[in-house]
Amino acid sequence: MTATNANDDLKARMKAALERKQANDRGVPKDRPAKEKAHGPEVVGGAPKMHRRKAGGGGS
């Protein structure tokens, strides 16, 4: 296999993969509402927010 054949084969495989990805079209939600990451009793209330500084220090 020559370098040109290998390059053309790679380009063809990449193009096919891109076409499959674009056909899947997961980027934009269709008609249904966006799925929330968390739901139910685990998100009700929640913990109080607390600011924490990074450990360490000294810049120089």
Coordinates of N, CA and C in Angstrom, one line a residue:
M1 N 0.9 -1.2 0.0 CA 0.0 0.0 0.0 C 0.9 1.2 0.0
T2 N 0.6 2.1 -0.9 CA 1.4 3.4 -1.0 C 0.9 4.4 0.0
A3 N 1.6 5.5 0.2 CA 1.2 6.5 1.1 C 0.0 7.2 0.5
T4 N -0.2 7.3 -0.8 CA -1.3 8.0 -1.4 C -2.6 7.1 -1.1
N5 N -2.5 5.8 -1.3 CA -3.6 4.9 -1.1 C -4.0 5.0 0.4
A6 N -3.0 5.0 1.3 CA -3.3 5.0 2.7 C -4.0 6.3 3.1
N7 N -3.6 7.4 2.5 CA -4.1 8.7 2.8 C -5.6 8.8 2.3
D8 N -5.8 8.3 1.1 CA -7.2 8.3 0.5 C -8.1 7.4 1.3
D9 N -7.6 6.3 1.8 CA -8.4 5.3 2.6 C -8.8 6.0 4.0
L10 N -7.8 6.7 4.5 CA -8.0 7.4 5.8 C -9.1 8.5 5.6
K11 N -8.9 9.3 4.5 CA -9.9 10.3 4.2 C -11.3 9.8 4.1
A12 N -11.4 8.7 3.4 CA -12.7 8.0 3.1 C -13.4 7.6 4.4
R13 N -12.5 7.0 5.3 CA -13.1 6.5 6.6 C -13.5 7.7 7.5
M14 N -12.7 8.8 7.5 CA -13.1 9.9 8.3 C -14.3 10.6 7.7
K15 N -14.5 10.7 6.4 CA -15.7 11.3 5.8 C -16.9 10.4 6.2
A16 N -16.8 9.1 6.1 CA -17.9 8.2 6.5 C -18.3 8.4 7.9
A17 N -17.3 8.5 8.8 CA -17.6 8.7 10.2 C -18.3 10.0 10.4
L18 N -17.8 11.1 9.7 CA -18.4 12.4 9.9 C -19.9 12.4 9.4
E19 N -20.1 11.7 8.3 CA -21.5 11.6 7.8 C -22.4 10.9 8.8
R20 N -21.9 9.8 9.4 CA -22.7 9.1 10.4 C -23.0 10.0 11.6
K21 N -22.0 10.7 12.0 CA -22.1 11.6 13.2 C -23.2 12.7 12.8
Q22 N -23.1 13.3 11.7 CA -24.1 14.3 11.3 C -25.5 13.8 11.1
A23 N -25.6 12.6 10.7 CA -26.9 11.9 10.5 C -27.6 11.7 11.8
N24 N -26.7 11.4 12.8 CA -27.3 11.2 14.2 C -27.9 12.4 14.8
D25 N -27.2 13.6 14.6 CA -27.7 14.9 14.9 C -28.2 15.0 16.3
R26 N -27.4 14.7 17.3 CA -27.8 14.8 18.7 C -27.6 16.2 19.3
G27 N -27.0 17.1 18.5 CA -26.7 18.4 19.0 C -27.8 19.3 19.5
V28 N -29.0 19.2 18.8 CA -30.1 20.0 19.1 C -31.3 19.2 19.5
P29 N -31.9 19.4 20.7 CA -33.0 18.6 21.1 C -34.2 18.8 20.1
K30 N -34.9 17.8 19.8 CA -36.0 17.9 18.9 C -37.2 18.6 19.5
D31 N -38.3 17.8 19.8 CA -39.5 18.3 20.3 C -39.7 18.1 21.8
R32 N -38.9 17.2 22.4 CA -39.1 17.0 23.8 C -38.2 17.9 24.6
P33 N -38.6 18.2 25.9 CA -37.8 19.1 26.7 C -36.5 18.5 27.0
A34 N -35.5 19.4 27.4 CA -34.2 19.0 27.7 C -34.2 18.1 28.9
K35 N -33.4 17.0 28.9 CA -33.4 16.1 30.0 C -32.5 16.7 31.1
E36 N -33.0 16.7 32.3 CA -32.2 17.2 33.5 C -31.3 16.2 33.9
K37 N -30.1 16.7 34.4 CA -29.1 15.7 34.9 C -29.5 15.1 36.2
A38 N -30.2 15.8 37.1 CA -30.6 15.2 38.4 C -32.0 15.6 38.6
H39 N -32.8 14.7 39.2 CA -34.1 14.9 39.5 C -34.6 14.1 40.7
G40 N -35.7 14.4 41.3 CA -36.2 13.6 42.4 C -35.7 14.1 43.7
P41 N -35.8 13.2 44.7 CA -35.5 13.7 46.1 C -34.1 14.1 46.4
E42 N -33.1 13.7 45.5 CA -31.7 14.0 45.8 C -31.4 15.5 45.5
V43 N -32.3 16.2 44.8 CA -32.0 17.6 44.6 C -32.8 18.6 45.4
V44 N -33.8 18.1 46.1 CA -34.7 18.9 46.9 C -33.9 19.4 48.1
G45 N -33.9 20.7 48.4 CA -33.2 21.2 49.5 C -31.7 21.5 49.2
G46 N -31.0 20.5 49.2 CA -29.5 20.6 48.9 C -28.7 21.1 50.0
A47 N -27.5 21.1 49.9 CA -26.5 21.6 50.9 C -26.3 23.1 50.8
P48 N -26.0 23.7 52.0 CA -25.7 25.1 51.9 C -24.5 25.4 51.1
K49 N -24.4 26.5 50.4 CA -23.2 26.8 49.6 C -22.1 27.3 50.5
M50 N -20.9 26.9 50.3 CA -19.8 27.3 51.1 C -18.6 27.6 50.2
H51 N -18.1 28.8 50.3 CA -16.9 29.1 49.5 C -15.6 28.6 50.1
R52 N -14.8 27.9 49.4 CA -13.5 27.5 49.9 C -12.4 28.0 49.0
R53 N -11.4 28.4 49.6 CA -10.2 28.8 48.9 C -9.4 27.6 48.4
K54 N -8.6 27.8 47.4 CA -7.7 26.8 47.0 C -6.6 26.5 48.1
A55 N -6.2 25.3 48.2 CA -5.1 25.0 49.1 C -3.8 25.6 48.5
G56 N -2.9 25.8 49.4 CA -1.6 26.3 48.9 C -1.5 27.8 49.0
G57 N -0.8 28.3 48.2 CA -0.6 29.8 48.2 C 0.7 30.2 47.7
G58 N 1.0 31.4 47.9 CA 2.3 32.0 47.5 C 2.5 31.9 46.0
G59 N 2.6 33.0 45.4 CA 2.7 32.9 43.9 C 4.1 32.9 43.4
S60 N 5.1 33.2 44.2 CA 6.4 33.3 43.7 C 7.4 32.5 44.3

